[in-house]
Amino acid sequence: MSISFPDIEAADRLLEGRIVRTPFLRSETLSAISGADLFLKFENRQYTASFKDRGAYIYLAGLDEAQRQAGVIALSAGNHAQGVAYHAARMGVPATIVMPEATPFSKVRAAEFLGAEVILRGETIAEGETFIHERAEAKGLTFVHPYDDPRIVAGQGTVGLEMLRAVPGLDFLVVPIGGGGLIAGIAIAARALSPETHVIGVEATGYPSMHHALKGLPAPPGGPTIAEGIAVKRPGALTLPLVRELVEDILLVDEAAMEHGVQLLAEIEKTVAEGAGAAALAAVLSHPERFRGRRTGLVVSGGNIDARILASVLMRGLVRSGRLVRLRIEIQDQPGGLARAAAAIASAGGNIVDVQHQRWFEDVPIKLTDIEVALETRDEAHVGQVLEALQAAGMRAVRLSSRSV
């Protein structure tokens, strides 16, 4: 199974009017923060908020009439499921999506809303593999692989085609890696359009499957991650040799770096990215010397992040940057004690968002009490000013929150 640049060009023509030609824009602020000249490809602005729309359409467009009538089946906990469901519904193809039983309700509802039949089976994607092949054989369904298929790779490669046509001669393309379909397609496009451009992959430290496979290391154990979209335990048989040939390096990023990327994209670019979608930015920020001063394209591959997780990431980001802190303050347990603490905080410009008294659970003299106060502050320097104001007012204050959340 070979894939060539003409395959990607053909896919690009087929996609006209079928997907969103997403923006590829320079970020002034992120460039200043990173030291690199950064351009962002906003694939989170596809209809299903993921680049997966591209490959799904190209695969379905290649079905014959009998396959379309019988229907398709896919195994996915998120983006691939929605891409297949969306285009299958538009093309009148029955779609069945198999998801793990613990898949968030929002993702199940999204696939159902797009017209697919959803079957929950097993605790993990791997546990659903046997079932999906049995179901496909019994019902005559065509299995749509999420990454290890030439049509899928060609469709995803149109991301790179659009990037390099919009901004020729980039020094780097930084691309998240799950099974490898996206980076393989982009690397093929880059080899044809801009051979001097270096293609760099990014994986989560808990799921370095492509990195390990290239180095002959055993498959990683996995574990909880914010980057579910690239939490793949083994790369594709088709994509692995393409990555070996065309991708210069694979960088690993930890959970905190990806959280920081999600936070920055939300605050600076006003765009919602999932963990995998922020992985490329996380890699550039984690390896600043490598990209300093270089024209670098980043793929924001998707934006399907659970609302609760997004809220937690943003709040944890405030703590990390010193904009939300928690202090324990020892005050006189008498009228006016709390008011004096609040006045000292106000004098330094801090904003109190929550107060809790601790009279019984802390080891303090009986005529004193501890209060735990959550504050909004500007930055780390401002936190220091608030602590100095409290001490100047005769109150002992200790910071409870940490930057390493």
Coordinates of C-alpha atoms in Angstrom, one line a residue:
M1 CA 0.0 0.0 0.0
S2 CA 1.9 3.1 -1.2
I3 CA 0.8 6.7 -0.9
S4 CA 2.1 9.5 -3.1
F5 CA 1.7 13.2 -3.3
P6 CA -0.7 12.9 -6.3
D7 CA -2.9 10.9 -4.0
I8 CA -3.0 13.9 -1.6
E9 CA -3.7 16.3 -4.5
A10 CA -6.6 14.0 -5.6
A11 CA -7.9 14.0 -2.1
D12 CA -7.7 17.8 -1.9
R13 CA -9.8 18.1 -5.0
L14 CA -12.4 15.7 -3.6
L15 CA -12.6 17.6 -0.4
E16 CA -13.6 20.9 -2.1
G17 CA -16.9 22.0 -0.6
R18 CA -16.9 19.0 1.8
I19 CA -14.8 20.2 4.7
V20 CA -13.7 23.6 6.1
R21 CA -10.5 25.1 4.6
T22 CA -9.3 26.1 8.0
P23 CA -7.3 29.2 8.8
F24 CA -3.5 29.1 9.0
L25 CA -2.5 32.2 10.8
R26 CA 0.5 33.7 12.5
S27 CA 0.2 34.3 16.2
E28 CA 2.0 37.5 17.3
T29 CA 1.7 36.8 21.0
L30 CA 2.6 33.1 21.0
S31 CA 5.6 33.9 18.7
A32 CA 6.8 36.5 21.3
I33 CA 6.3 34.0 24.2
S34 CA 8.0 31.1 22.4
G35 CA 10.8 32.9 20.6
A36 CA 9.8 31.1 17.3
D37 CA 7.8 32.5 14.4
L38 CA 4.6 30.5 14.9
F39 CA 1.8 29.9 12.5
L40 CA -1.3 27.9 13.7
K41 CA -3.4 25.6 11.5
F42 CA -6.9 25.7 13.2
E43 CA -8.2 22.2 12.5
N44 CA -10.4 22.6 15.6
R45 CA -12.6 24.7 13.4
Q46 CA -13.8 21.8 11.2
Y47 CA -17.5 21.0 11.6
T48 CA -16.7 18.1 14.1
A49 CA -13.8 20.2 15.5
S50 CA -11.1 17.8 14.2
F51 CA -8.9 17.1 11.2
K52 CA -10.5 13.6 11.2
D53 CA -13.2 15.0 8.9
R54 CA -10.8 15.0 6.0
G55 CA -9.7 11.3 6.0
A56 CA -13.2 10.1 6.9
Y57 CA -14.7 11.8 3.8
I58 CA -12.0 10.5 1.4
Y59 CA -12.4 6.9 2.7
L60 CA -16.2 7.0 2.4
A61 CA -16.0 8.6 -1.1
G62 CA -14.0 5.6 -2.2
L63 CA -16.7 3.0 -1.3
D64 CA -18.6 1.2 -4.1
E65 CA -22.4 1.2 -4.2
A66 CA -22.7 -2.2 -2.4
Q67 CA -20.5 -1.0 0.4
R68 CA -22.5 2.2 0.8
Q69 CA -25.7 0.3 0.9
A70 CA -24.4 -2.2 3.6
G71 CA -22.9 0.6 5.7
V72 CA -19.7 1.2 7.6
I73 CA -18.4 0.6 11.1
A74 CA -15.7 2.4 13.1
L75 CA -14.0 2.0 16.5
S76 CA -13.4 5.3 18.2
A77 CA -13.9 7.2 21.4
G78 CA -14.1 10.6 19.8
N79 CA -12.9 12.5 16.8
H80 CA -12.8 9.6 14.2
A81 CA -16.3 8.6 15.3
Q82 CA -17.7 12.0 14.7
G83 CA -15.9 12.4 11.3
V84 CA -17.2 9.1 10.1
A85 CA -20.7 9.7 11.4
Y86 CA -20.9 13.2 9.9
H87 CA -19.9 12.3 6.4
A88 CA -21.7 9.0 6.4
A89 CA -25.0 10.8 7.2
R90 CA -24.4 13.4 4.4
M91 CA -23.7 10.6 1.9
G92 CA -26.6 8.4 3.0
V93 CA -24.4 5.6 4.3
P94 CA -25.5 3.8 7.5
A95 CA -22.8 4.1 10.2
T96 CA -22.2 2.1 13.3
I97 CA -19.7 3.4 15.9
V98 CA -18.3 1.2 18.7
M99 CA -17.1 3.1 21.7
P100 CA -15.8 2.0 25.1
E101 CA -18.4 1.8 27.9
A102 CA -16.7 4.7 29.8
T103 CA -16.8 7.1 26.9
P104 CA -18.0 10.5 28.1
F105 CA -21.8 11.1 27.5
S106 CA -21.0 14.2 25.4
K107 CA -19.1 12.1 22.8
V108 CA -21.8 9.4 22.7
R109 CA -24.4 12.1 22.1
A110 CA -22.3 13.8 19.5
A111 CA -22.0 10.6 17.4
E112 CA -25.7 9.9 17.8
F113 CA -26.7 13.4 16.9
L114 CA -24.7 13.0 13.7
G115 CA -26.8 10.0 12.8
A116 CA -24.7 7.0 13.8
E117 CA -25.8 4.0 15.7
V118 CA -23.6 3.9 18.8
I119 CA -22.7 0.6 20.6
L120 CA -20.8 0.7 23.9
R121 CA -18.6 -2.3 24.3
G122 CA -15.6 -3.0 26.6
E123 CA -13.6 -0.8 28.9
T124 CA -11.0 0.3 26.3
I125 CA -10.7 0.7 22.6
A126 CA -8.6 -2.5 22.5
E127 CA -11.4 -4.5 24.0
G128 CA -13.8 -3.4 21.3
E129 CA -11.5 -4.6 18.4
T130 CA -12.6 -8.3 18.5
F131 CA -16.3 -7.3 18.6
I132 CA -16.0 -4.8 15.8
H133 CA -14.5 -7.3 13.3
E134 CA -17.1 -9.9 14.3
R135 CA -19.9 -7.3 13.8
A136 CA -18.5 -6.2 10.5
E137 CA -18.3 -9.7 9.1
A138 CA -21.8 -10.7 10.4
K139 CA -23.5 -7.6 9.0
G140 CA -21.3 -7.1 5.9
L141 CA -20.1 -3.7 7.1
T142 CA -16.9 -2.0 5.9
F143 CA -14.5 -1.2 8.7
V144 CA -13.1 2.4 8.6
H145 CA -9.7 2.4 10.2
P146 CA -8.8 5.6 12.1
Y147 CA -5.3 5.9 10.6
D148 CA -3.9 2.8 9.0
D149 CA -5.3 3.2 5.5
P150 CA -4.0 4.9 2.3
R151 CA -7.2 6.9 1.8
I152 CA -7.2 8.1 5.4
V153 CA -3.6 9.2 5.1
A154 CA -4.2 11.0 1.9
G155 CA -7.1 12.9 3.3
Q156 CA -5.2 13.9 6.4
G157 CA -2.2 14.9 4.2
T158 CA -4.3 17.8 2.8
V159 CA -3.7 19.6 6.1
G160 CA 0.0 19.9 5.1
L161 CA -0.9 20.8 1.6
E162 CA -2.9 23.8 2.8
M163 CA -0.3 24.9 5.2
L164 CA 2.6 24.9 2.8
R165 CA 0.5 26.5 0.0
A166 CA -0.5 29.3 2.4
V167 CA 3.0 29.9 3.9
P168 CA 5.7 28.4 1.6
G169 CA 9.2 27.6 2.9
L170 CA 8.4 27.0 6.6
D171 CA 11.4 25.7 8.6
F172 CA 9.3 23.3 10.7
L173 CA 6.0 21.6 10.7
V174 CA 5.1 20.3 14.2
V175 CA 2.4 17.7 14.2
P176 CA 0.8 15.5 17.0
I177 CA 1.0 11.8 16.5
G178 CA -1.5 9.1 17.5
G179 CA -1.5 6.3 15.1
G180 CA 0.4 8.3 12.6
G181 CA -2.1 9.0 9.8
L182 CA -1.9 12.8 10.1
I183 CA 1.8 13.2 10.3
A184 CA 2.4 10.6 7.6
G185 CA 0.2 12.5 5.2
I186 CA 1.6 15.9 6.1
A187 CA 5.2 14.6 5.7
I188 CA 4.4 13.3 2.2
A189 CA 3.0 16.7 1.2
A190 CA 6.0 18.5 2.8
R191 CA 8.5 16.3 0.9
A192 CA 6.9 17.2 -2.4
L193 CA 6.2 20.9 -1.8
S194 CA 9.0 22.0 0.5
P195 CA 11.8 19.4 0.9
E196 CA 13.8 21.8 3.2
T197 CA 10.9 21.8 5.8
H198 CA 11.6 19.6 8.8
V199 CA 8.6 17.6 10.0
I200 CA 8.6 17.0 13.8
G201 CA 6.2 14.7 15.6
V202 CA 4.8 15.1 19.1
E203 CA 3.6 12.4 21.4
A204 CA 2.4 12.4 25.0
T205 CA 5.0 10.9 27.4
G206 CA 2.5 8.3 28.5
Y207 CA 1.9 7.1 25.0
P208 CA 5.1 7.3 23.0
S209 CA 4.1 4.5 20.7
M210 CA 5.7 5.8 17.5
H211 CA 8.8 6.9 19.3
H212 CA 9.2 3.5 20.9
A213 CA 8.5 1.6 17.7
L214 CA 11.1 3.5 15.8
K215 CA 13.7 2.8 18.5
G216 CA 12.7 -0.8 18.9
L217 CA 11.5 -0.3 22.5
P218 CA 8.5 -2.2 24.0
A219 CA 5.0 -0.7 23.7
P220 CA 4.3 1.9 26.5
P221 CA 1.8 0.9 29.3
G222 CA -0.3 4.0 28.8
G223 CA -2.4 5.6 31.6
P224 CA -4.6 8.7 32.2
T225 CA -3.9 11.6 29.8
I226 CA -5.4 14.9 28.7
A227 CA -4.5 13.9 25.2
E228 CA -6.9 11.1 24.5
G229 CA -6.8 11.9 20.7
I230 CA -3.1 10.7 20.6
A231 CA -3.3 8.0 23.3
V232 CA -2.6 5.2 20.9
K233 CA -0.6 2.1 22.1
R234 CA 0.7 1.0 18.7
P235 CA 1.3 2.8 15.5
G236 CA 0.0 1.7 12.1
A237 CA 1.7 -0.8 9.9
L238 CA 1.3 1.6 7.0
T239 CA 2.2 4.8 8.9
L240 CA 5.3 3.5 10.8
P241 CA 7.6 3.2 7.7
L242 CA 6.4 6.5 6.4
V243 CA 7.2 8.2 9.6
R244 CA 10.6 6.5 9.8
E245 CA 11.5 7.8 6.3
L246 CA 10.0 11.3 6.3
V247 CA 9.8 12.6 9.9
E248 CA 13.0 14.1 11.4
D249 CA 12.3 13.6 15.1
I250 CA 9.6 12.9 17.7
L251 CA 9.4 15.0 20.8
L252 CA 7.6 13.9 24.0
V253 CA 5.6 16.3 26.1
D254 CA 4.2 15.8 29.6
E255 CA 0.7 16.5 30.9
A256 CA 1.6 19.8 32.4
A257 CA 3.0 21.1 29.1
M258 CA -0.1 20.1 27.3
E259 CA -2.4 21.7 29.9
H260 CA -0.3 24.9 29.5
G261 CA -0.8 24.7 25.8
V262 CA -4.6 24.4 26.1
Q263 CA -4.6 27.3 28.5
L264 CA -2.5 29.6 26.2
L265 CA -4.6 28.8 23.2
A266 CA -7.8 29.6 25.1
E267 CA -6.5 32.8 26.6
I268 CA -4.4 34.2 23.7
E269 CA -5.9 32.8 20.6
K270 CA -9.5 32.6 22.0
T271 CA -9.7 29.0 20.6
V272 CA -10.6 25.8 22.3
A273 CA -8.1 22.9 21.9
E274 CA -8.1 19.4 23.3
G275 CA -5.0 18.1 24.8
A276 CA -3.8 16.5 21.5
G277 CA -4.6 19.8 19.8
A278 CA -2.3 21.7 22.1
A279 CA 0.6 19.1 21.9
A280 CA 2.4 20.9 19.1
L281 CA 2.5 24.2 21.0
A282 CA 3.5 22.3 24.1
A283 CA 6.5 20.8 22.2
V284 CA 7.7 24.2 20.9
L285 CA 7.4 25.7 24.4
S286 CA 9.2 22.7 26.0
H287 CA 12.1 22.9 23.5
P288 CA 12.5 26.6 22.8
E289 CA 16.1 26.5 21.6
R290 CA 15.3 24.1 18.8
F291 CA 12.6 26.5 17.3
R292 CA 13.9 29.9 18.3
G293 CA 13.7 32.3 15.4
R294 CA 12.4 29.6 13.0
R295 CA 9.2 29.8 10.9
T296 CA 7.2 27.0 12.4
G297 CA 3.8 25.7 11.6
L298 CA 1.7 24.0 14.3
V299 CA -1.3 21.8 13.8
V300 CA -4.1 22.5 16.3
S301 CA -5.6 19.1 15.5
G302 CA -8.8 19.2 17.4
G303 CA -11.0 21.0 20.0
N304 CA -13.1 18.2 21.4
I305 CA -12.3 18.6 25.1
D306 CA -14.8 17.9 27.9
A307 CA -16.1 21.1 29.4
R308 CA -15.3 20.0 32.9
I309 CA -11.7 19.2 32.0
L310 CA -11.3 22.5 30.1
A311 CA -12.6 24.4 33.2
S312 CA -10.1 22.5 35.4
V313 CA -7.2 23.2 33.0
L314 CA -8.0 26.9 33.0
M315 CA -8.3 27.2 36.8
R316 CA -5.1 25.2 37.3
G317 CA -3.4 27.5 34.8
L318 CA -4.3 30.5 36.9
V319 CA -2.7 28.8 39.9
R320 CA 0.5 28.0 38.0
S321 CA 0.9 31.6 36.9
G322 CA 0.2 33.1 40.3
R323 CA -3.1 34.6 39.3
L324 CA -5.1 32.4 41.8
V325 CA -3.6 31.7 45.2
R326 CA -4.7 30.3 48.5
L327 CA -3.4 31.7 51.7
R328 CA -3.8 30.6 55.3
I329 CA -3.9 33.7 57.6
E330 CA -3.8 33.7 61.4
I331 CA -6.1 36.4 62.8
Q332 CA -7.6 37.5 66.2
D333 CA -10.9 35.5 66.8
Q334 CA -12.8 38.7 67.6
P335 CA -15.0 41.2 65.9
G336 CA -13.0 43.1 63.2
G337 CA -10.4 40.4 62.7
L338 CA -11.6 39.3 59.3
A339 CA -12.2 42.9 58.3
R340 CA -8.6 43.8 59.1
A341 CA -7.3 40.9 57.0
A342 CA -9.6 41.9 54.1
A343 CA -8.4 45.5 54.3
A344 CA -4.8 44.4 54.2
I345 CA -5.4 42.3 51.1
A346 CA -7.4 45.1 49.5
S347 CA -4.6 47.6 50.2
A348 CA -2.3 45.4 48.1
G349 CA -4.9 45.1 45.3
G350 CA -5.8 41.5 45.9
N351 CA -9.4 40.3 45.2
I352 CA -10.9 37.8 47.6
V353 CA -13.0 35.1 45.9
D354 CA -13.5 32.6 48.8
V355 CA -13.0 32.6 52.6
Q356 CA -13.2 29.6 55.0
H357 CA -12.7 29.8 58.8
Q358 CA -10.7 27.0 60.5
R359 CA -11.4 27.2 64.2
W360 CA -11.2 23.5 65.2
F361 CA -9.0 21.7 62.6
E362 CA -5.8 23.7 63.0
D363 CA -3.3 23.9 65.8
V364 CA -3.7 27.5 66.8
P365 CA -4.2 29.3 70.2
I366 CA -7.9 29.3 71.2
K367 CA -8.2 33.1 70.9
L368 CA -6.9 33.0 67.4
T369 CA -8.3 31.5 64.3
D370 CA -7.0 30.5 60.8
I371 CA -8.8 31.6 57.7
E372 CA -8.1 30.2 54.3
V373 CA -8.5 32.7 51.6
A374 CA -8.6 32.2 47.8
L375 CA -7.4 35.4 46.0
E376 CA -7.2 36.7 42.5
T377 CA -3.8 38.3 41.9
R378 CA -2.0 39.6 38.8
D379 CA 1.1 37.5 38.9
E380 CA 3.8 36.0 41.2
A381 CA 5.2 39.4 42.2
H382 CA 1.7 40.6 43.2
V383 CA 1.3 37.5 45.5
G384 CA 4.5 38.7 47.3
Q385 CA 3.0 42.1 47.7
V386 CA -0.2 40.7 49.3
L387 CA 1.9 38.6 51.7
E388 CA 3.9 41.7 52.7
A389 CA 0.8 43.7 53.3
L390 CA -0.6 41.1 55.7
Q391 CA 2.7 40.8 57.6
A392 CA 2.8 44.6 57.9
A393 CA -0.6 44.5 59.4
G394 CA 0.6 42.0 62.1
M395 CA -0.9 38.8 60.6
R396 CA 1.0 35.6 59.9
A397 CA 0.2 34.4 56.4
V398 CA 1.3 31.2 54.6
R399 CA 0.8 30.4 50.9
L400 CA -1.0 27.1 50.5
S401 CA -1.3 26.9 46.7
S402 CA 1.6 25.8 44.6
R403 CA 2.7 26.5 41.0
S404 CA 3.2 22.8 40.5
V405 CA -0.5 21.8 40.4

